[in-house]
Amino acid sequence: MKLILSFLVSIVFFVSNADAQKIYATRNGKISFSSPADEDVKAVNNEVTSRIADNGQLTFSLLVKGFKFKLAEMQDHFNDQYAESNKFPRADFKGNIVNPSDVKFDKDGSYKATVKGDLTLHGVTKSITANGTIEIKGGKPVVSCQFTILLKDFAIDAARVTDKVNVDVSCQYQ
Amino acid sequence: MKRWLKILLILIGLGILAGGIMVYRIYNKPHPDVTKEKGVELSAQNLYDAFRTNEADANTKYLGKAIELTGEVAAVSKNQDGNTVVDFKTNDPLFVINCIFIKAPGLLKPGETHTFKGFCTGYIPDANVVINEGVLVK
């Protein structure tokens, strides 16, 4: 009975078919960032929760303390002085694929997609647009995209280190 | 050599030495090691309840802290970098405690009860509490 219940719950979380809409999810997607000005400034977060629906809706949530730097000192500075991760522990993105009809979720292949939505970081919400790729492999999507954010747009004063970071998204969904 | 020049050279030398020590420390400071930390002992359910009922209070108590968590394994998987991820059950079937191991913990199976120690990175509503950089205690 327990096994059946767990199975049903997994289906509800990972592949929902409400209103014929299919939702794919992950709790362990990957988002990294790096500074074009300093090669030491780079970090990766492997604990990104994300959901993508075949109607084009897309959400990402990550915990700022989940970003891992090679240098412990830099990680401490990032959390304490720049991202203020105790005050703003989470970053969220909620948006849509602008061209959902170009992505065939039911057919394996690689599709170009443009995503537009609101990114909330450091307590500030800004609209962003990013171009990327959605690859359908074995019926499951893999989302890849890169974009650049200006730190001052999110009230992060890191001018001594860098004024912008390149963000790399790579999420494999179930 | 003039006395003032000697003093200037000594000061420059000390400055270079201090700078070198600072750079060495920045590049060699170790990341926190959870095995050397005394973790806050909690059940998976208690940790979930703490965040669900008062996220701000739970952040103050647990964010960045070592947590020694005991619970029933819901699922075992690998993340995109190949690290083992164990989800511990809560009474909400859609919500788990998501624990990432720094090294493979051996064979763990859903339904078993285990204790895991790692650093809490926070709470994502409707999804999970995350604990990372962790090790298996028992």
CSV table of C-alpha atoms in Angstrom, one decimal, chain A residues 4 9 18 20 34 41 48 53 55 57 61 74-75 77 83 89 92 94-95 101 108 127 132 135-136 142-143:
chain,number,residue,atom,x,y,z
A,4,ILE,CA,1.6,2.3,-4.3
A,9,VAL,CA,2.9,10.8,-5.2
A,18,ALA,CA,-3.9,18.4,-15.0
A,20,ALA,CA,-3.9,18.0,-20.2
A,34,SER,CA,31.0,33.7,-13.3
A,41,VAL,CA,34.7,34.7,-9.3
A,48,VAL,CA,17.9,24.4,-8.1
A,53,ALA,CA,5.2,22.9,-18.4
A,55,ASN,CA,2.4,25.2,-22.3
A,57,GLN,CA,5.4,28.2,-18.1
A,61,SER,CA,14.0,28.7,-7.2
A,74,MET,CA,35.2,34.3,-1.6
A,75,GLN,CA,32.2,32.3,-0.7
A,77,HIS,CA,32.3,37.5,1.2
A,83,ALA,CA,24.3,38.6,-1.8
A,89,PRO,CA,18.0,33.5,1.3
A,92,ASP,CA,13.2,33.0,-7.8
A,94,LYS,CA,8.8,32.9,-12.9
A,95,GLY,CA,8.2,33.3,-16.6
A,101,SER,CA,4.7,26.4,-30.3
A,108,ASP,CA,12.8,14.3,-29.2
A,127,SER,CA,12.1,41.5,-15.9
A,132,GLY,CA,18.4,29.2,-24.8
A,135,GLU,CA,16.5,19.6,-25.7
A,136,ILE,CA,14.0,16.8,-25.5
A,142,VAL,CA,17.0,19.6,-20.7
A,143,VAL,CA,17.0,23.4,-20.5
